[in-house]
Amino acid sequence: AQKITQTQPGMFVQEKEAVTLDCTYDTSDPSYGLFWYKQPSSGEMIFLIYQGSYDQQNATEGRYSLNFQKARKSANLVISASQLGDSAMYFCAMREQTNFGNEKLTFGTGTRLTIIP
Amino acid sequence: GAVVSQHPSRVICKSGTSVKIECRSLDFQATTMFWYRQFPKQSLMLMATSNEGSKATYEQGVEKDKFLINHASLTLSTLTVTSAHPEDSSFYICSASSLGQGDYGYTFGSGTRLTVV
């Protein structure tokens, strides 16, 4: 079963507008972490923001904020005042325990965001 | 901040040959290294997890004899694709984990684009 779901394969947004990228997750662990990464065409994974399951407040990092709704198991990324450089692939990921005692990241299928001038 | 250096960034090899990809943590000790594969326009799929000094644990469906992982030190992990075939062509990316380092514990390399001809 898919643990991280990103339902928007692609989005087009006008420059300077805000954009929300959806992410829902599924876990039975009480302790987990949610991440958002940006992957430009060069391929590197750029960390954007993190939300812990016990964090009381929504995480914010500059123009990025995470709309964390624990009961709905959603962790949407909000980018304010979008810029042309925001055009990239965006991945939601969840940290979860493995059967071997490690913690690993499981990624969603991603959303390709294109900012239109 | 924490940096993981991954080399080579791009490699083309002939079918049947082996290719080695290196990931080095430059300014921290990586207790755990994760290796991912990403096919074009798809998500990152975890291949294996390695702890320093231990054998790697492979995800279901990943051939351990084909994808050899060595994590002999806290700063170096290697992935060797043995007897590569065109279907192994993909983007491979490592992620080093160490509590208290990186972006909430995970630092990614810049990736290796492997093309097997």
PDB file of C-alpha atoms in Angstrom:
ATOM      1  CA  ALA A   1       0.000   0.000   0.000  1.00  0.00           C
ATOM      2  CA  GLN A   2       1.238   3.440  -0.884  1.00  0.00           C
ATOM      3  CA  LYS A   3       2.433   5.240   2.209  1.00  0.00           C
ATOM      4  CA  ILE A   4       2.963   8.658   0.679  1.00  0.00           C
ATOM      5  CA  THR A   5       0.474   9.938  -1.872  1.00  0.00           C
ATOM      6  CA  GLN A   6       0.943  12.964  -4.069  1.00  0.00           C
ATOM      7  CA  THR A   7      -2.098  13.315  -6.284  1.00  0.00           C
ATOM      8  CA  GLN A   8      -0.895  16.168  -8.489  1.00  0.00           C
ATOM      9  CA  PRO A   9       1.503  14.905 -11.173  1.00  0.00           C
ATOM     10  CA  GLY A  10       1.921  18.402 -12.580  1.00  0.00           C
ATOM     11  CA  MET A  11       0.963  21.967 -11.751  1.00  0.00           C
ATOM     12  CA  PHE A  12       1.266  25.268 -13.591  1.00  0.00           C
ATOM     13  CA  VAL A  13       1.264  28.444 -11.535  1.00  0.00           C
ATOM     14  CA  GLN A  14       1.617  32.090 -12.449  1.00  0.00           C
ATOM     15  CA  GLU A  15       4.730  33.785 -11.114  1.00  0.00           C
ATOM     16  CA  LYS A  16       4.227  35.558  -7.761  1.00  0.00           C
ATOM     17  CA  GLU A  17       1.181  33.501  -6.898  1.00  0.00           C
ATOM     18  CA  ALA A  18       1.082  31.079  -3.978  1.00  0.00           C
ATOM     19  CA  VAL A  19       0.923  27.355  -4.670  1.00  0.00           C
ATOM     20  CA  THR A  20      -0.072  24.371  -2.530  1.00  0.00           C
ATOM     21  CA  LEU A  21       1.342  20.931  -3.242  1.00  0.00           C
ATOM     22  CA  ASP A  22      -0.662  18.096  -1.718  1.00  0.00           C
ATOM     23  CA  CYS A  23       0.695  15.177   0.280  1.00  0.00           C
ATOM     24  CA  THR A  24      -1.122  12.561   2.315  1.00  0.00           C
ATOM     25  CA  TYR A  25       0.529   9.787   4.266  1.00  0.00           C
ATOM     26  CA  ASP A  26      -0.301   6.568   5.989  1.00  0.00           C
ATOM     27  CA  THR A  27       1.364   5.225   9.096  1.00  0.00           C
ATOM     28  CA  SER A  28       0.451   3.575  12.359  1.00  0.00           C
ATOM     29  CA  ASP A  29       3.584   4.765  14.153  1.00  0.00           C
ATOM     30  CA  PRO A  30       2.955   7.583  16.633  1.00  0.00           C
ATOM     31  CA  SER A  31       6.401   9.007  15.936  1.00  0.00           C
ATOM     32  CA  TYR A  32       7.259   9.965  12.379  1.00  0.00           C
ATOM     33  CA  GLY A  33       8.712  12.794  10.354  1.00  0.00           C
ATOM     34  CA  LEU A  34       7.569  14.403   7.143  1.00  0.00           C
ATOM     35  CA  PHE A  35       9.888  16.053   4.640  1.00  0.00           C
ATOM     36  CA  TRP A  36       9.606  18.034   1.451  1.00  0.00           C
ATOM     37  CA  TYR A  37      12.400  18.047  -1.127  1.00  0.00           C
ATOM     38  CA  LYS A  38      12.893  19.963  -4.346  1.00  0.00           C
ATOM     39  CA  GLN A  39      14.605  18.230  -7.261  1.00  0.00           C
ATOM     40  CA  PRO A  40      15.634  20.490 -10.148  1.00  0.00           C
ATOM     41  CA  SER A  41      16.551  19.057 -13.538  1.00  0.00           C
ATOM     42  CA  SER A  42      20.165  18.634 -12.372  1.00  0.00           C
ATOM     43  CA  GLY A  43      18.957  15.870 -10.054  1.00  0.00           C
ATOM     44  CA  GLU A  44      20.142  16.887  -6.627  1.00  0.00           C
ATOM     45  CA  MET A  45      17.703  16.648  -3.745  1.00  0.00           C
ATOM     46  CA  ILE A  46      17.276  19.967  -1.976  1.00  0.00           C
ATOM     47  CA  PHE A  47      15.775  19.820   1.508  1.00  0.00           C
ATOM     48  CA  LEU A  48      12.993  22.353   1.983  1.00  0.00           C
ATOM     49  CA  ILE A  49      11.138  21.732   5.215  1.00  0.00           C
ATOM     50  CA  TYR A  50      10.507  19.204   7.990  1.00  0.00           C
ATOM     51  CA  GLN A  51       7.560  18.478  10.261  1.00  0.00           C
ATOM     52  CA  GLY A  52       7.737  16.125  13.216  1.00  0.00           C
ATOM     53  CA  SER A  53       4.632  14.244  14.262  1.00  0.00           C
ATOM     54  CA  TYR A  54       4.713  15.767  17.722  1.00  0.00           C
ATOM     55  CA  ASP A  55       5.334  19.323  16.562  1.00  0.00           C
ATOM     56  CA  GLN A  56       2.489  21.522  17.709  1.00  0.00           C
ATOM     57  CA  GLN A  57       3.010  24.236  15.148  1.00  0.00           C
ATOM     58  CA  ASN A  58       3.244  24.087  11.383  1.00  0.00           C
ATOM     59  CA  ALA A  59       6.819  24.293  10.126  1.00  0.00           C
ATOM     60  CA  THR A  60       7.935  27.342   8.176  1.00  0.00           C
ATOM     61  CA  GLU A  61      11.175  28.064   6.292  1.00  0.00           C
ATOM     62  CA  GLY A  62      11.216  31.348   4.448  1.00  0.00           C
ATOM     63  CA  ARG A  63       8.695  31.143   1.585  1.00  0.00           C
ATOM     64  CA  TYR A  64       7.911  27.523   2.436  1.00  0.00           C
ATOM     65  CA  SER A  65       5.360  26.430   4.981  1.00  0.00           C
ATOM     66  CA  LEU A  66       3.903  23.058   5.756  1.00  0.00           C
ATOM     67  CA  ASN A  67       0.177  22.763   6.388  1.00  0.00           C
ATOM     68  CA  PHE A  68       0.170  19.823   8.787  1.00  0.00           C
ATOM     69  CA  GLN A  69      -3.229  18.295   9.513  1.00  0.00           C
ATOM     70  CA  LYS A  70      -2.480  15.282  11.637  1.00  0.00           C
ATOM     71  CA  ALA A  71      -6.017  13.912  11.920  1.00  0.00           C
ATOM     72  CA  ARG A  72      -6.362  13.986   8.140  1.00  0.00           C
ATOM     73  CA  LYS A  73      -2.809  12.679   7.678  1.00  0.00           C
ATOM     74  CA  SER A  74      -1.931  15.431   5.302  1.00  0.00           C
ATOM     75  CA  ALA A  75       1.210  17.532   5.025  1.00  0.00           C
ATOM     76  CA  ASN A  76       0.761  19.990   2.203  1.00  0.00           C
ATOM     77  CA  LEU A  77       3.586  22.274   1.120  1.00  0.00           C
ATOM     78  CA  VAL A  78       2.727  25.917   0.558  1.00  0.00           C
ATOM     79  CA  ILE A  79       5.077  28.106  -1.462  1.00  0.00           C
ATOM     80  CA  SER A  80       4.306  31.791  -1.214  1.00  0.00           C
ATOM     81  CA  ALA A  81       5.136  34.322  -3.920  1.00  0.00           C
ATOM     82  CA  SER A  82       6.352  31.751  -6.424  1.00  0.00           C
ATOM     83  CA  GLN A  83       9.433  32.471  -8.521  1.00  0.00           C
ATOM     84  CA  LEU A  84      10.629  31.120 -11.848  1.00  0.00           C
ATOM     85  CA  GLY A  85      13.382  29.275 -10.005  1.00  0.00           C
ATOM     86  CA  ASP A  86      10.763  27.263  -8.148  1.00  0.00           C
ATOM     87  CA  SER A  87      10.100  25.237 -11.287  1.00  0.00           C
ATOM     88  CA  ALA A  88      11.185  21.719 -10.357  1.00  0.00           C
ATOM     89  CA  MET A  89       9.983  18.350  -9.154  1.00  0.00           C
ATOM     90  CA  TYR A  90       8.783  18.293  -5.552  1.00  0.00           C
ATOM     91  CA  PHE A  91       8.746  15.196  -3.396  1.00  0.00           C
ATOM     92  CA  CYS A  92       7.032  14.548  -0.091  1.00  0.00           C
ATOM     93  CA  ALA A  93       8.724  11.924   2.079  1.00  0.00           C
ATOM     94  CA  MET A  94       8.095  10.218   5.388  1.00  0.00           C
ATOM     95  CA  ARG A  95      10.608   8.860   7.825  1.00  0.00           C
ATOM     96  CA  GLU A  96       9.608   5.481   9.155  1.00  0.00           C
ATOM     97  CA  GLN A  97      11.141   2.609  11.057  1.00  0.00           C
ATOM     98  CA  THR A  98      12.357  -0.436   9.151  1.00  0.00           C
ATOM     99  CA  ASN A  99      12.178  -4.022  10.314  1.00  0.00           C
ATOM    100  CA  PHE A 100      15.920  -3.860  10.946  1.00  0.00           C
ATOM    101  CA  GLY A 101      15.837  -0.988  13.408  1.00  0.00           C
ATOM    102  CA  ASN A 102      16.901   1.695  10.967  1.00  0.00           C
ATOM    103  CA  GLU A 103      14.863   4.653   9.904  1.00  0.00           C
ATOM    104  CA  LYS A 104      14.344   5.229   6.207  1.00  0.00           C
ATOM    105  CA  LEU A 105      12.692   7.788   3.994  1.00  0.00           C
ATOM    106  CA  THR A 106       9.823   6.737   1.755  1.00  0.00           C
ATOM    107  CA  PHE A 107       9.025   9.093  -1.090  1.00  0.00           C
ATOM    108  CA  GLY A 108       5.845  10.012  -2.890  1.00  0.00           C
ATOM    109  CA  THR A 109       5.587  10.038  -6.668  1.00  0.00           C
ATOM    110  CA  GLY A 110       6.275  13.745  -6.886  1.00  0.00           C
ATOM    111  CA  THR A 111       4.664  16.830  -8.381  1.00  0.00           C
ATOM    112  CA  ARG A 112       6.230  18.696 -11.274  1.00  0.00           C
ATOM    113  CA  LEU A 113       5.734  22.400 -10.669  1.00  0.00           C
ATOM    114  CA  THR A 114       6.099  24.856 -13.515  1.00  0.00           C
ATOM    115  CA  ILE A 115       6.058  28.581 -12.838  1.00  0.00           C
ATOM    116  CA  ILE A 116       4.747  30.665 -15.720  1.00  0.00           C
ATOM    117  CA  PRO A 117       6.187  34.160 -16.218  1.00  0.00           C
TER     118      PRO A 117
ATOM    119  CA  GLY B   1      26.505  22.367   6.705  1.00  0.00           C
ATOM    120  CA  ALA B   2      26.817  18.642   6.132  1.00  0.00           C
ATOM    121  CA  VAL B   3      27.984  17.646   2.672  1.00  0.00           C
ATOM    122  CA  VAL B   4      27.965  14.320   0.868  1.00  0.00           C
ATOM    123  CA  SER B   5      30.185  14.122  -2.188  1.00  0.00           C
ATOM    124  CA  GLN B   6      29.039  11.622  -4.814  1.00  0.00           C
ATOM    125  CA  HIS B   7      31.173  10.559  -7.785  1.00  0.00           C
ATOM    126  CA  PRO B   8      31.013  10.220 -10.666  1.00  0.00           C
ATOM    127  CA  SER B   9      28.145  12.515 -11.572  1.00  0.00           C
ATOM    128  CA  ARG B  10      27.784  10.873 -14.940  1.00  0.00           C
ATOM    129  CA  VAL B  11      29.083   7.588 -16.332  1.00  0.00           C
ATOM    130  CA  ILE B  12      28.613   5.676 -19.545  1.00  0.00           C
ATOM    131  CA  CYS B  13      29.709   2.064 -19.596  1.00  0.00           C
ATOM    132  CA  LYS B  14      29.489  -0.913 -21.904  1.00  0.00           C
ATOM    133  CA  SER B  15      27.079  -3.707 -21.229  1.00  0.00           C
ATOM    134  CA  GLY B  16      28.678  -6.417 -19.111  1.00  0.00           C
ATOM    135  CA  THR B  17      31.130  -4.169 -17.301  1.00  0.00           C
ATOM    136  CA  SER B  18      30.988  -3.041 -13.682  1.00  0.00           C
ATOM    137  CA  VAL B  19      30.662   0.490 -12.402  1.00  0.00           C
ATOM    138  CA  LYS B  20      31.503   1.823  -8.960  1.00  0.00           C
ATOM    139  CA  ILE B  21      29.789   4.851  -7.433  1.00  0.00           C
ATOM    140  CA  GLU B  22      31.251   6.528  -4.345  1.00  0.00           C
ATOM    141  CA  CYS B  23      29.633   8.599  -1.661  1.00  0.00           C
ATOM    142  CA  ARG B  24      31.754  10.407   0.927  1.00  0.00           C
ATOM    143  CA  SER B  25      30.544  12.380   3.888  1.00  0.00           C
ATOM    144  CA  LEU B  26      32.947  15.304   4.020  1.00  0.00           C
ATOM    145  CA  ASP B  27      32.427  16.829   7.417  1.00  0.00           C
ATOM    146  CA  PHE B  28      30.513  14.306   9.473  1.00  0.00           C
ATOM    147  CA  GLN B  29      30.396  10.609  10.188  1.00  0.00           C
ATOM    148  CA  ALA B  30      27.636   8.796   8.350  1.00  0.00           C
ATOM    149  CA  THR B  31      26.477   5.913  10.482  1.00  0.00           C
ATOM    150  CA  THR B  32      23.947   4.861   7.881  1.00  0.00           C
ATOM    151  CA  MET B  33      23.959   5.212   4.102  1.00  0.00           C
ATOM    152  CA  PHE B  34      20.918   4.800   1.891  1.00  0.00           C
ATOM    153  CA  TRP B  35      21.115   4.064  -1.814  1.00  0.00           C
ATOM    154  CA  TYR B  36      18.254   5.044  -4.092  1.00  0.00           C
ATOM    155  CA  ARG B  37      17.495   4.516  -7.763  1.00  0.00           C
ATOM    156  CA  GLN B  38      15.338   6.860  -9.780  1.00  0.00           C
ATOM    157  CA  PHE B  39      14.063   6.075 -13.265  1.00  0.00           C
ATOM    158  CA  PRO B  40      13.110   9.010 -15.511  1.00  0.00           C
ATOM    159  CA  LYS B  41      10.067  10.894 -14.288  1.00  0.00           C
ATOM    160  CA  GLN B  42       9.638   8.539 -11.374  1.00  0.00           C
ATOM    161  CA  SER B  43      10.167   8.684  -7.639  1.00  0.00           C
ATOM    162  CA  LEU B  44      13.199   7.646  -5.613  1.00  0.00           C
ATOM    163  CA  MET B  45      13.094   3.980  -4.769  1.00  0.00           C
ATOM    164  CA  LEU B  46      15.204   2.741  -1.881  1.00  0.00           C
ATOM    165  CA  MET B  47      17.539  -0.041  -2.953  1.00  0.00           C
ATOM    166  CA  ALA B  48      19.456  -0.771   0.228  1.00  0.00           C
ATOM    167  CA  THR B  49      20.513   0.512   3.610  1.00  0.00           C
ATOM    168  CA  SER B  50      23.989   0.052   4.983  1.00  0.00           C
ATOM    169  CA  ASN B  51      25.371   0.628   8.438  1.00  0.00           C
ATOM    170  CA  GLU B  52      29.104   1.127   8.816  1.00  0.00           C
ATOM    171  CA  GLY B  53      30.883  -2.176   9.252  1.00  0.00           C
ATOM    172  CA  SER B  54      27.790  -4.278   8.597  1.00  0.00           C
ATOM    173  CA  LYS B  55      26.328  -5.972   5.595  1.00  0.00           C
ATOM    174  CA  ALA B  56      23.789  -3.945   3.690  1.00  0.00           C
ATOM    175  CA  THR B  57      20.112  -4.769   3.920  1.00  0.00           C
ATOM    176  CA  TYR B  58      18.408  -4.798   0.559  1.00  0.00           C
ATOM    177  CA  GLU B  59      14.847  -3.926  -0.295  1.00  0.00           C
ATOM    178  CA  GLN B  60      12.632  -6.584  -1.748  1.00  0.00           C
ATOM    179  CA  GLY B  61      13.318  -7.179  -5.420  1.00  0.00           C
ATOM    180  CA  VAL B  62      16.830  -5.698  -5.411  1.00  0.00           C
ATOM    181  CA  GLU B  63      19.522  -8.212  -6.389  1.00  0.00           C
ATOM    182  CA  LYS B  64      22.257  -8.083  -3.779  1.00  0.00           C
ATOM    183  CA  ASP B  65      24.752  -9.840  -6.051  1.00  0.00           C
ATOM    184  CA  LYS B  66      24.216  -7.272  -8.753  1.00  0.00           C
ATOM    185  CA  PHE B  67      24.294  -4.167  -6.591  1.00  0.00           C
ATOM    186  CA  LEU B  68      27.208  -4.552  -4.215  1.00  0.00           C
ATOM    187  CA  ILE B  69      27.311  -2.089  -1.355  1.00  0.00           C
ATOM    188  CA  ASN B  70      30.314  -1.493   0.839  1.00  0.00           C
ATOM    189  CA  HIS B  71      30.285   0.772   3.875  1.00  0.00           C
ATOM    190  CA  ALA B  72      33.702   0.099   5.316  1.00  0.00           C
ATOM    191  CA  SER B  73      34.160   3.438   7.050  1.00  0.00           C
ATOM    192  CA  LEU B  74      32.024   6.160   8.582  1.00  0.00           C
ATOM    193  CA  THR B  75      32.827   8.497   5.703  1.00  0.00           C
ATOM    194  CA  LEU B  76      32.709   6.269   2.627  1.00  0.00           C
ATOM    195  CA  SER B  77      30.131   4.029   1.037  1.00  0.00           C
ATOM    196  CA  THR B  78      30.277   2.535  -2.436  1.00  0.00           C
ATOM    197  CA  LEU B  79      27.714   1.006  -4.770  1.00  0.00           C
ATOM    198  CA  THR B  80      29.042  -1.282  -7.485  1.00  0.00           C
ATOM    199  CA  VAL B  81      26.741  -2.225 -10.323  1.00  0.00           C
ATOM    200  CA  THR B  82      28.127  -5.527 -11.557  1.00  0.00           C
ATOM    201  CA  SER B  83      27.680  -6.825 -15.097  1.00  0.00           C
ATOM    202  CA  ALA B  84      25.652  -3.786 -15.993  1.00  0.00           C
ATOM    203  CA  HIS B  85      22.920  -4.023 -18.620  1.00  0.00           C
ATOM    204  CA  PRO B  86      20.946  -1.308 -20.397  1.00  0.00           C
ATOM    205  CA  GLU B  87      18.034  -1.800 -18.002  1.00  0.00           C
ATOM    206  CA  ASP B  88      20.336  -0.703 -15.169  1.00  0.00           C
ATOM    207  CA  SER B  89      20.563   2.742 -16.754  1.00  0.00           C
ATOM    208  CA  SER B  90      19.162   5.075 -14.152  1.00  0.00           C
ATOM    209  CA  PHE B  91      19.900   7.882 -11.710  1.00  0.00           C
ATOM    210  CA  TYR B  92      21.494   6.616  -8.513  1.00  0.00           C
ATOM    211  CA  ILE B  93      21.625   8.804  -5.424  1.00  0.00           C
ATOM    212  CA  CYS B  94      22.949   8.228  -1.934  1.00  0.00           C
ATOM    213  CA  SER B  95      21.809   9.699   1.341  1.00  0.00           C
ATOM    214  CA  ALA B  96      23.871   9.719   4.505  1.00  0.00           C
ATOM    215  CA  SER B  97      22.238   9.652   7.874  1.00  0.00           C
ATOM    216  CA  SER B  98      23.660  10.720  11.179  1.00  0.00           C
ATOM    217  CA  LEU B  99      21.609  12.050  14.034  1.00  0.00           C
ATOM    218  CA  GLY B 100      22.246  15.708  14.616  1.00  0.00           C
ATOM    219  CA  GLN B 101      23.705  16.276  11.189  1.00  0.00           C
ATOM    220  CA  GLY B 102      22.337  17.401   7.878  1.00  0.00           C
ATOM    221  CA  ASP B 103      18.780  18.291   7.258  1.00  0.00           C
ATOM    222  CA  TYR B 104      17.057  16.535  10.149  1.00  0.00           C
ATOM    223  CA  GLY B 105      19.388  13.623   9.748  1.00  0.00           C
ATOM    224  CA  TYR B 106      19.585  13.093   5.988  1.00  0.00           C
ATOM    225  CA  THR B 107      22.102  14.542   3.560  1.00  0.00           C
ATOM    226  CA  PHE B 108      21.909  13.625  -0.103  1.00  0.00           C
ATOM    227  CA  GLY B 109      24.676  13.279  -2.616  1.00  0.00           C
ATOM    228  CA  SER B 110      24.282  14.989  -5.967  1.00  0.00           C
ATOM    229  CA  GLY B 111      23.501  11.759  -7.808  1.00  0.00           C
ATOM    230  CA  THR B 112      25.058   9.654 -10.565  1.00  0.00           C
ATOM    231  CA  ARG B 113      23.489   9.259 -13.956  1.00  0.00           C
ATOM    232  CA  LEU B 114      24.425   5.818 -15.288  1.00  0.00           C
ATOM    233  CA  THR B 115      23.985   4.950 -18.930  1.00  0.00           C
ATOM    234  CA  VAL B 116      24.743   1.410 -20.051  1.00  0.00           C
ATOM    235  CA  VAL B 117      25.240   1.002 -23.790  1.00  0.00           C
TER     236      VAL B 117
END
